[in-house]
mmCIF file of C-alpha atoms and ligand atoms in Angstrom:
data_model
loop_
_atom_site.group_PDB
_atom_site.id
_atom_site.type_symbol
_atom_site.label_atom_id
_atom_site.label_comp_id
_atom_site.label_asym_id
_atom_site.label_seq_id
_atom_site.Cartn_x
_atom_site.Cartn_y
_atom_site.Cartn_z
ATOM 1 C CA UNK A 589 73.894 114.484 93.874
ATOM 2 C CA UNK A 590 70.080 115.311 93.459
ATOM 3 C CA UNK A 591 69.776 115.736 97.317
ATOM 4 C CA UNK A 592 69.768 118.886 99.224
ATOM 5 C CA UNK A 593 73.202 119.805 101.165
ATOM 6 C CA UNK A 594 71.730 119.900 105.107
ATOM 7 C CA UNK A 595 73.649 121.929 107.457
ATOM 8 C CA UNK A 596 75.322 119.282 109.400
ATOM 9 C CA UNK A 597 78.653 120.520 109.769
ATOM 10 C CA UNK A 598 78.738 120.651 113.743
ATOM 11 C CA UNK A 599 81.645 118.477 115.221
ATOM 12 C CA UNK A 600 79.616 116.878 118.563
ATOM 13 C CA UNK A 601 81.982 116.296 121.864
ATOM 14 C CA UNK A 602 81.910 112.396 121.116
ATOM 15 C CA UNK A 603 82.913 112.756 117.707
ATOM 16 C CA UNK A 604 86.379 114.317 118.753
ATOM 17 C CA UNK A 605 86.803 111.988 121.246
ATOM 18 C CA UNK A 606 86.607 109.219 119.200
ATOM 19 C CA UNK A 607 89.716 110.903 117.123
ATOM 20 C CA UNK A 608 91.334 111.045 120.413
ATOM 21 C CA UNK A 609 90.762 107.022 120.777
ATOM 22 C CA UNK A 610 92.351 106.442 117.514
ATOM 23 C CA UNK A 611 95.295 108.476 117.725
ATOM 24 C CA UNK A 612 95.617 106.947 120.700
ATOM 25 C CA UNK A 613 95.958 103.343 119.801
ATOM 26 C CA UNK A 614 98.895 105.186 116.618
ATOM 27 C CA UNK A 615 100.548 106.613 120.256
ATOM 28 C CA UNK A 616 100.699 103.019 121.724
ATOM 29 C CA UNK A 617 102.379 101.837 118.753
ATOM 30 C CA UNK A 618 104.589 104.458 118.404
ATOM 31 C CA UNK A 619 105.701 103.827 122.331
ATOM 32 C CA UNK A 620 106.259 100.007 120.958
ATOM 33 C CA UNK A 621 108.874 101.255 118.646
ATOM 34 C CA UNK A 622 106.531 100.802 115.544
ATOM 35 C CA UNK A 623 106.642 104.252 113.946
ATOM 36 C CA UNK A 624 106.878 105.447 110.327
ATOM 37 C CA UNK A 625 105.618 102.530 107.947
ATOM 38 C CA UNK A 626 104.105 100.788 110.943
ATOM 39 C CA UNK A 627 104.181 96.584 111.209
ATOM 40 C CA UNK A 628 101.802 96.518 114.030
ATOM 41 C CA UNK A 629 101.574 92.652 114.919
ATOM 42 C CA UNK A 630 98.135 91.615 115.036
ATOM 43 C CA UNK A 631 98.704 90.011 118.286
ATOM 44 C CA UNK A 632 99.322 93.483 119.828
ATOM 45 C CA UNK A 633 95.716 95.004 119.019
ATOM 46 C CA UNK A 634 93.807 91.739 118.513
ATOM 47 C CA UNK A 635 92.184 91.741 121.876
ATOM 48 C CA UNK A 636 90.732 95.798 121.557
ATOM 49 C CA UNK A 637 89.832 95.003 117.756
ATOM 50 C CA UNK A 638 87.823 91.377 118.403
ATOM 51 C CA UNK A 639 85.686 93.656 121.055
ATOM 52 C CA UNK A 640 84.937 96.137 118.377
ATOM 53 C CA UNK A 641 83.830 94.278 115.468
ATOM 54 C CA UNK A 642 82.519 91.259 114.708
ATOM 55 C CA UNK A 643 83.939 90.845 111.150
ATOM 56 C CA UNK A 644 85.905 87.862 110.648
ATOM 57 C CA UNK A 645 88.317 89.823 108.884
ATOM 58 C CA UNK A 646 88.800 92.144 112.013
ATOM 59 C CA UNK A 647 91.888 90.115 113.085
ATOM 60 C CA UNK A 648 93.939 91.686 109.707
ATOM 61 C CA UNK A 649 93.862 95.097 111.187
ATOM 62 C CA UNK A 650 95.255 97.371 112.235
ATOM 63 C CA UNK A 651 97.937 97.032 108.993
ATOM 64 C CA UNK A 652 101.040 99.042 108.033
ATOM 65 C CA UNK A 653 101.093 102.822 107.326
ATOM 66 C CA UNK A 654 102.130 103.535 104.250
ATOM 67 C CA UNK A 655 103.331 107.285 104.783
ATOM 68 C CA UNK A 656 103.683 108.009 101.307
ATOM 69 C CA UNK A 657 100.084 108.933 101.661
ATOM 70 C CA UNK A 658 99.212 111.235 104.143
ATOM 71 C CA UNK A 659 96.361 113.656 104.439
ATOM 72 C CA UNK A 660 98.082 116.927 104.944
ATOM 73 C CA UNK A 661 95.289 117.897 107.409
ATOM 74 C CA UNK A 662 93.494 116.855 110.417
ATOM 75 C CA UNK A 663 91.879 113.423 110.239
ATOM 76 C CA UNK A 664 88.288 113.541 110.245
ATOM 77 C CA UNK A 665 87.049 112.243 113.878
ATOM 78 C CA UNK A 666 85.921 108.318 113.055
ATOM 79 C CA UNK A 667 82.462 109.189 114.915
ATOM 80 C CA UNK A 668 81.347 111.641 111.772
ATOM 81 C CA UNK A 669 83.330 109.439 108.832
ATOM 82 C CA UNK A 670 80.953 106.644 110.135
ATOM 83 C CA UNK A 671 77.887 108.356 110.863
ATOM 84 C CA UNK A 672 77.608 111.143 108.117
ATOM 85 C CA UNK A 673 77.592 108.920 104.682
ATOM 86 C CA UNK A 674 75.986 108.473 101.102
ATOM 87 C CA UNK A 675 75.174 104.921 100.636
ATOM 88 C CA UNK A 676 71.412 105.573 98.503
ATOM 89 C CA UNK A 677 71.239 102.005 98.855
ATOM 90 C CA UNK A 678 70.122 102.630 102.360
ATOM 91 C CA UNK A 679 68.281 106.224 102.034
ATOM 92 C CA UNK A 680 68.827 109.349 100.233
ATOM 93 C CA UNK A 681 70.026 111.277 103.457
ATOM 94 C CA UNK A 682 73.179 111.096 105.389
ATOM 95 C CA UNK A 683 72.015 109.040 108.656
ATOM 96 C CA UNK A 684 72.503 105.563 107.249
ATOM 97 C CA UNK A 685 74.723 103.958 109.114
ATOM 98 C CA UNK A 686 72.197 102.186 111.205
ATOM 99 C CA UNK A 687 70.165 100.632 108.307
ATOM 100 C CA UNK A 688 73.404 100.051 106.604
ATOM 101 C CA UNK A 689 74.103 97.345 109.378
ATOM 102 C CA UNK A 690 71.031 94.866 107.657
ATOM 103 C CA UNK A 691 73.750 94.534 104.806
ATOM 104 C CA UNK A 692 75.249 90.569 105.631
ATOM 105 C CA UNK A 693 78.758 90.932 104.460
ATOM 106 C CA UNK A 694 79.848 86.843 104.653
ATOM 107 C CA UNK A 695 79.189 84.585 103.155
ATOM 108 C CA UNK A 696 80.838 87.544 100.118
ATOM 109 C CA UNK A 697 82.547 86.643 96.921
ATOM 110 C CA UNK A 698 83.676 89.096 94.046
ATOM 111 C CA UNK A 699 83.159 88.082 89.963
ATOM 112 C CA UNK A 700 85.927 88.972 88.319
ATOM 113 C CA UNK A 701 84.740 88.752 84.139
ATOM 114 C CA UNK A 702 84.626 90.082 80.910
ATOM 115 C CA UNK A 703 87.716 91.198 78.942
ATOM 116 C CA UNK A 704 90.067 88.644 81.162
ATOM 117 C CA UNK A 705 92.425 85.652 80.619
ATOM 118 C CA UNK A 706 89.634 83.786 82.946
ATOM 119 C CA UNK A 707 86.839 84.666 84.729
ATOM 120 C CA UNK A 708 87.229 84.173 88.746
ATOM 121 C CA UNK A 709 84.679 83.818 91.517
ATOM 122 C CA UNK A 710 86.566 84.813 94.836
ATOM 123 C CA UNK A 711 85.848 84.956 98.291
ATOM 124 C CA UNK A 712 86.521 87.866 99.813
ATOM 125 C CA UNK A 713 88.834 86.345 102.805
ATOM 126 C CA UNK A 714 90.394 84.792 99.892
ATOM 127 C CA UNK A 715 90.795 87.942 98.689
ATOM 128 C CA UNK A 716 91.756 89.936 101.537
ATOM 129 C CA UNK A 717 94.609 87.091 102.375
ATOM 130 C CA UNK A 718 96.183 87.499 98.994
ATOM 131 C CA UNK A 719 96.466 91.484 98.745
ATOM 132 C CA UNK A 720 99.166 93.142 100.079
ATOM 133 C CA UNK A 721 97.356 95.152 102.990
ATOM 134 C CA UNK A 722 98.206 98.752 103.777
ATOM 135 C CA UNK A 723 97.080 102.129 105.372
ATOM 136 C CA UNK A 724 96.960 105.483 103.540
ATOM 137 C CA UNK A 725 95.124 108.921 104.600
ATOM 138 C CA UNK A 726 93.294 110.243 101.825
ATOM 139 C CA UNK A 727 91.395 113.289 101.470
ATOM 140 C CA UNK A 728 88.018 112.253 100.113
ATOM 141 C CA UNK A 729 85.795 115.525 98.419
ATOM 142 C CA UNK A 730 81.969 114.478 97.677
ATOM 143 C CA UNK A 731 80.824 116.647 94.721
ATOM 144 C CA UNK A 732 78.363 118.090 97.519
ATOM 145 C CA UNK A 733 81.298 120.498 98.769
ATOM 146 C CA UNK A 734 82.110 118.853 102.107
ATOM 147 C CA UNK A 735 85.708 116.973 102.696
ATOM 148 C CA UNK A 736 87.147 114.901 105.131
ATOM 149 C CA UNK A 737 90.333 113.156 105.577
ATOM 150 C CA UNK A 738 89.952 109.343 106.664
ATOM 151 C CA UNK A 739 92.488 107.024 107.139
ATOM 152 C CA UNK A 740 91.665 103.711 104.921
ATOM 153 C CA UNK A 741 93.411 100.147 104.583
ATOM 154 C CA UNK A 742 93.178 97.897 101.631
ATOM 155 C CA UNK A 743 95.182 97.349 98.748
ATOM 156 C CA UNK A 744 96.181 99.084 95.917
ATOM 157 C CA UNK A 745 93.638 98.775 92.522
ATOM 158 C CA UNK A 746 96.821 97.529 90.208
ATOM 159 C CA UNK A 747 97.057 94.386 92.635
ATOM 160 C CA UNK A 748 93.411 93.195 91.998
ATOM 161 C CA UNK A 749 94.058 94.473 88.231
ATOM 162 C CA UNK A 750 97.062 91.746 88.079
ATOM 163 C CA UNK A 751 95.126 89.232 89.673
ATOM 164 C CA UNK A 752 92.510 89.179 86.964
ATOM 165 C CA UNK A 753 95.003 89.315 84.165
ATOM 166 C CA UNK A 754 92.728 91.499 81.467
ATOM 167 C CA UNK A 755 93.362 90.836 78.105
ATOM 168 C CA UNK A 756 94.862 93.172 75.457
ATOM 169 C CA UNK A 757 91.021 94.395 74.621
ATOM 170 C CA UNK A 758 90.187 95.732 78.123
ATOM 171 C CA UNK A 759 90.358 99.479 77.968
ATOM 172 C CA UNK A 760 88.070 100.053 81.220
ATOM 173 C CA UNK A 761 87.136 98.199 84.612
ATOM 174 C CA UNK A 762 83.679 98.481 85.807
ATOM 175 C CA UNK A 763 82.848 98.283 89.386
ATOM 176 C CA UNK A 764 79.555 97.525 90.670
ATOM 177 C CA UNK A 765 78.057 97.345 94.016
ATOM 178 C CA UNK A 766 75.646 94.467 95.434
ATOM 179 C CA UNK A 767 71.931 94.516 94.605
ATOM 180 C CA UNK A 768 69.398 93.001 97.323
ATOM 181 C CA UNK A 769 66.420 94.830 97.626
ATOM 182 C CA UNK A 770 65.276 92.729 100.678
ATOM 183 C CA UNK A 771 67.767 94.435 102.897
ATOM 184 C CA UNK A 772 69.089 97.376 100.565
ATOM 185 C CA UNK A 773 65.342 99.230 100.929
ATOM 186 C CA UNK A 774 66.769 102.205 98.788
ATOM 187 C CA UNK A 775 66.960 99.550 95.879
ATOM 188 C CA UNK A 776 62.793 99.714 95.990
ATOM 189 C CA UNK A 777 63.032 103.263 94.868
ATOM 190 C CA UNK A 778 62.527 101.851 90.956
ATOM 191 C CA UNK A 779 63.811 105.211 89.151
ATOM 192 C CA UNK A 780 67.107 104.876 90.297
ATOM 193 C CA UNK A 781 69.098 102.462 87.784
ATOM 194 C CA UNK A 782 70.354 99.864 90.188
ATOM 195 C CA UNK A 783 72.968 98.512 91.042
ATOM 196 C CA UNK A 784 75.382 101.181 91.631
ATOM 197 C CA UNK A 785 77.759 101.907 88.946
ATOM 198 C CA UNK A 786 81.290 103.092 88.291
ATOM 199 C CA UNK A 787 84.196 102.842 86.071
ATOM 200 C CA UNK A 788 87.832 103.955 85.530
ATOM 201 C CA UNK A 789 89.945 103.933 82.758
ATOM 202 C CA UNK A 790 92.658 100.840 82.405
ATOM 203 C CA UNK A 791 95.379 103.714 83.136
ATOM 204 C CA UNK A 792 93.572 105.225 86.149
ATOM 205 C CA UNK A 793 92.918 101.727 87.432
ATOM 206 C CA UNK A 794 96.672 101.070 87.538
ATOM 207 C CA UNK A 795 97.540 104.536 88.930
ATOM 208 C CA UNK A 796 99.454 104.099 92.653
ATOM 209 C CA UNK A 797 96.691 106.515 93.750
ATOM 210 C CA UNK A 798 93.486 103.739 92.906
ATOM 211 C CA UNK A 799 92.379 102.131 96.300
ATOM 212 C CA UNK A 800 90.303 99.415 97.230
ATOM 213 C CA UNK A 801 89.654 100.007 100.613
ATOM 214 C CA UNK A 802 88.831 97.139 103.183
ATOM 215 C CA UNK A 803 89.497 98.559 106.295
ATOM 216 C CA UNK A 804 88.765 102.351 108.163
ATOM 217 C CA UNK A 805 90.422 103.790 111.086
ATOM 218 C CA UNK A 806 92.783 100.563 111.479
ATOM 219 C CA UNK A 807 89.577 98.329 111.462
ATOM 220 C CA UNK A 808 87.949 96.326 108.887
ATOM 221 C CA UNK A 809 85.509 98.955 106.712
ATOM 222 C CA UNK A 810 81.985 100.039 108.464
ATOM 223 C CA UNK A 811 79.300 98.914 106.442
ATOM 224 C CA UNK A 812 78.391 102.526 106.083
ATOM 225 C CA UNK A 813 81.204 103.008 104.390
ATOM 226 C CA UNK A 814 81.298 100.333 101.978
ATOM 227 C CA UNK A 815 82.137 96.760 103.651
ATOM 228 C CA UNK A 816 83.691 94.208 102.544
ATOM 229 C CA UNK A 817 85.180 96.763 99.594
ATOM 230 C CA UNK A 818 85.084 100.076 97.860
ATOM 231 C CA UNK A 819 86.886 102.394 95.807
ATOM 232 C CA UNK A 820 89.263 105.116 96.686
ATOM 233 C CA UNK A 821 90.731 107.181 93.912
ATOM 234 C CA UNK A 822 90.929 110.579 96.133
ATOM 235 C CA UNK A 823 91.378 113.020 92.609
ATOM 236 C CA UNK A 824 87.850 112.530 91.838
ATOM 237 C CA UNK A 825 84.617 113.255 93.411
ATOM 238 C CA UNK A 826 83.368 110.830 95.986
ATOM 239 C CA UNK A 827 80.584 109.254 93.808
ATOM 240 C CA UNK A 828 82.879 107.458 92.141
ATOM 241 C CA UNK A 829 83.898 105.765 95.197
ATOM 242 C CA UNK A 830 81.585 102.360 94.448
ATOM 243 C CA UNK A 831 80.982 100.826 98.006
ATOM 244 C CA UNK A 832 80.197 97.131 98.894
ATOM 245 C CA UNK A 833 81.282 95.935 95.695
ATOM 246 C CA UNK A 834 80.202 92.450 94.048
ATOM 247 C CA UNK A 835 81.358 92.619 90.244
ATOM 248 C CA UNK A 836 84.783 93.573 88.573
ATOM 249 C CA UNK A 837 84.159 93.832 84.832
ATOM 250 C CA UNK A 838 87.103 94.605 82.390
ATOM 251 C CA UNK A 839 85.723 95.798 79.212
ATOM 252 C CA UNK A 840 86.556 97.385 75.745
ATOM 253 C CA UNK A 841 83.372 99.954 76.356
ATOM 254 C CA UNK A 842 83.020 103.098 78.264
ATOM 255 C CA UNK A 843 80.578 102.360 81.024
ATOM 256 C CA UNK A 844 77.913 104.668 82.133
ATOM 257 C CA UNK A 845 77.738 105.053 85.780
ATOM 258 C CA UNK A 846 74.653 105.393 87.984
ATOM 259 C CA UNK A 847 74.578 109.190 88.545
ATOM 260 C CA UNK A 848 75.721 109.775 85.156
ATOM 261 C CA UNK A 849 72.385 107.481 83.826
ATOM 262 C CA UNK A 850 70.846 109.447 86.322
ATOM 263 C CA UNK A 851 71.593 113.230 84.886
ATOM 264 C CA UNK A 852 74.583 113.264 82.460
ATOM 265 C CA UNK A 853 74.909 117.290 82.682
ATOM 266 C CA UNK A 854 76.009 117.040 86.827
ATOM 267 C CA UNK A 855 78.302 113.914 87.275
ATOM 268 C CA UNK A 856 80.244 112.861 84.325
ATOM 269 C CA UNK A 857 82.667 110.188 83.707
ATOM 270 C CA UNK A 858 85.758 112.040 84.761
ATOM 271 C CA UNK A 859 84.622 113.276 87.807
ATOM 272 C CA UNK A 860 88.180 114.747 88.208
ATOM 273 C CA UNK A 861 88.111 117.369 91.288
ATOM 274 C CA UNK A 862 88.251 120.813 89.991
ATOM 275 C CA UNK A 863 87.425 124.418 92.547
ATOM 276 C CA UNK A 864 87.411 126.556 88.588
ATOM 277 C CA UNK A 865 84.821 124.249 87.694
ATOM 278 C CA UNK A 866 80.936 124.492 88.826
ATOM 279 C CA UNK A 867 78.585 122.161 89.723
ATOM 280 C CA UNK A 868 75.788 123.475 87.258
ATOM 281 C CA UNK A 869 73.701 123.917 90.470
ATOM 282 C CA UNK A 870 76.544 125.248 92.919
ATOM 283 C CA UNK A 871 80.440 126.323 92.821
ATOM 284 C CA UNK A 872 82.814 123.772 93.558
ATOM 285 C CA UNK A 873 85.395 126.530 94.694
ATOM 286 C CA UNK A 874 85.408 125.619 98.311
ATOM 287 C CA UNK A 875 84.367 122.937 100.464
ATOM 288 C CA UNK A 876 83.670 122.472 104.107
ATOM 289 C CA UNK A 877 86.026 120.226 105.826
ATOM 290 C CA UNK A 878 84.089 117.861 108.575
ATOM 291 C CA UNK A 879 87.337 117.710 110.936
ATOM 292 C CA UNK A 880 87.573 121.544 111.184
ATOM 293 C CA UNK A 881 84.120 122.636 110.435
ATOM 294 C CA UNK A 882 85.781 125.498 108.147
ATOM 295 C CA UNK A 883 85.491 125.914 104.448
ATOM 296 C CA UNK A 884 88.955 125.801 102.587
ATOM 297 C CA UNK A 885 89.499 126.212 98.990
ATOM 298 C CA UNK A 886 89.198 123.238 96.920
ATOM 299 C CA UNK A 887 92.497 121.961 95.140
ATOM 300 C CA UNK A 888 92.515 120.641 91.729
ATOM 301 C CA UNK A 889 92.319 117.144 91.413
ATOM 302 C CA UNK A 890 92.026 117.623 95.104
ATOM 303 C CA UNK A 891 95.577 118.293 95.664
ATOM 304 C CA UNK A 892 96.939 115.339 93.780
ATOM 305 C CA UNK A 893 97.790 117.018 90.521
ATOM 306 C CA UNK A 894 101.472 116.199 90.577
ATOM 307 C CA UNK A 895 100.479 112.584 90.873
ATOM 308 C CA UNK A 896 97.556 112.140 87.922
ATOM 309 C CA UNK A 897 97.565 114.920 85.959
ATOM 310 C CA UNK A 898 99.754 113.140 83.604
ATOM 311 C CA UNK A 899 97.059 110.969 83.024
ATOM 312 C CA UNK A 900 95.051 112.939 81.642
ATOM 313 C CA UNK A 901 97.629 115.242 78.998
ATOM 314 C CA UNK A 902 95.985 113.503 75.714
ATOM 315 C CA UNK A 903 92.218 112.799 76.866
ATOM 316 C CA UNK A 904 91.781 116.558 77.868
ATOM 317 C CA UNK A 905 92.591 117.841 74.815
ATOM 318 C CA UNK A 906 89.547 116.046 73.347
ATOM 319 C CA UNK A 907 86.971 115.625 75.972
ATOM 320 C CA UNK A 908 85.949 117.600 79.744
ATOM 321 C CA UNK A 909 87.386 116.075 82.432
ATOM 322 C CA UNK A 910 86.123 118.021 85.253
ATOM 323 C CA UNK A 911 82.254 116.866 85.634
HETATM 324 N N1 MTE B 12 78.075 103.435 96.696
HETATM 325 C C1 MTE B 12 76.878 102.943 96.370
HETATM 326 N N2 MTE B 12 77.014 101.879 96.341
HETATM 327 N N3 MTE B 12 76.104 103.691 96.547
HETATM 328 C C2 MTE B 12 76.290 105.298 97.053
HETATM 329 O O1 MTE B 12 74.768 105.736 96.593
HETATM 330 N N4 MTE B 12 77.641 107.551 97.195
HETATM 331 C C3 MTE B 12 78.643 108.191 96.788
HETATM 332 C C4 MTE B 12 79.934 106.917 97.190
HETATM 333 N N5 MTE B 12 79.603 105.529 96.453
HETATM 334 C C5 MTE B 12 77.494 105.448 97.241
HETATM 335 C C6 MTE B 12 78.618 105.285 96.970
HETATM 336 C C7 MTE B 12 79.112 109.000 97.285
HETATM 337 S S1 MTE B 12 78.111 110.345 96.647
HETATM 338 C C8 MTE B 12 79.964 109.480 98.292
HETATM 339 S S2 MTE B 12 80.622 111.037 98.528
HETATM 340 C C9 MTE B 12 80.867 108.307 98.569
HETATM 341 O O2 MTE B 12 80.292 107.277 98.470
HETATM 342 C C10 MTE B 12 80.350 108.353 100.650
HETATM 343 O O3 MTE B 12 81.436 107.607 100.996
HETATM 344 P P1 MTE B 12 81.253 107.611 102.328
HETATM 345 O O4 MTE B 12 79.685 107.695 103.280
HETATM 346 O O5 MTE B 12 82.347 106.538 102.986
HETATM 347 O O6 MTE B 12 82.171 109.151 103.008
#
């Protein structure tokens, strides 16, 4: 990013307590005999969830955890994941969580257009009721060399692709964030190429790991993390994870994304995590894990090489994949 990395890694006492609360909820479920792939009955938890959120989708969470996706490291305290954010629409610093509350997430709909059999505008609650929701723990590695381990709820992006019915011409999926200068004051900064746009190849979008997050820590995803829906592609740098999406466009042409428009040299289209390829201004060999405050080695494809490296066997021979 075009910003200075602040040294605000320290965990607060509160953060540790919040983490305890999240794990406790899970332990309660286990105690009720709901372990492994947790199929939580919403009624068991609806009281506590309703008390903590006015999001109309709150009754949907928590959802069953898919244990095929585990973080492999301690979970980041909820307090940190929800107060240390990048969301330039609300400010070019990490403390945007309060400002982001100005975002209105109902009514909200997403447009599916471009190379599809038929254009569709879908209401978010309709979409949520049609998608198979599950929880996955993902490692999340920012290009700024910090990382988190977070429990996202949501659905596999390939489910949305199925719903969209792309034509055979579709080669890329472009995802776009909302645009509203009234609430997102960062969008008044005309030198940024709003709206925030990201893209994936169709092969990436159809990969099991590509996920649309609609929840976080067993609750609806907070506004600062990209409510009501954001992308999560954990083998790529975090800037690919476009937030608060309103449009999915299937395209024959590769899009030029937000950061790529700003600085092609530093933020490329593929953005796959690679400890051996430096960002032009800093090393990517290690990262600060916000859960433990320790600097740890960065892994190739953020530790998901076994799952995704095959996507790039041919492309990798032709162009760099790691910017
Ligand atoms: N999406 C939008 N619309 N605007 C942004 O500024 N920042 C990106 C990504 N998605 C960003 C965005 C970056 S740089 C990162 S690292 C992640 O969001 C941060 O996600 P988090 O705040 O949930 O950790």
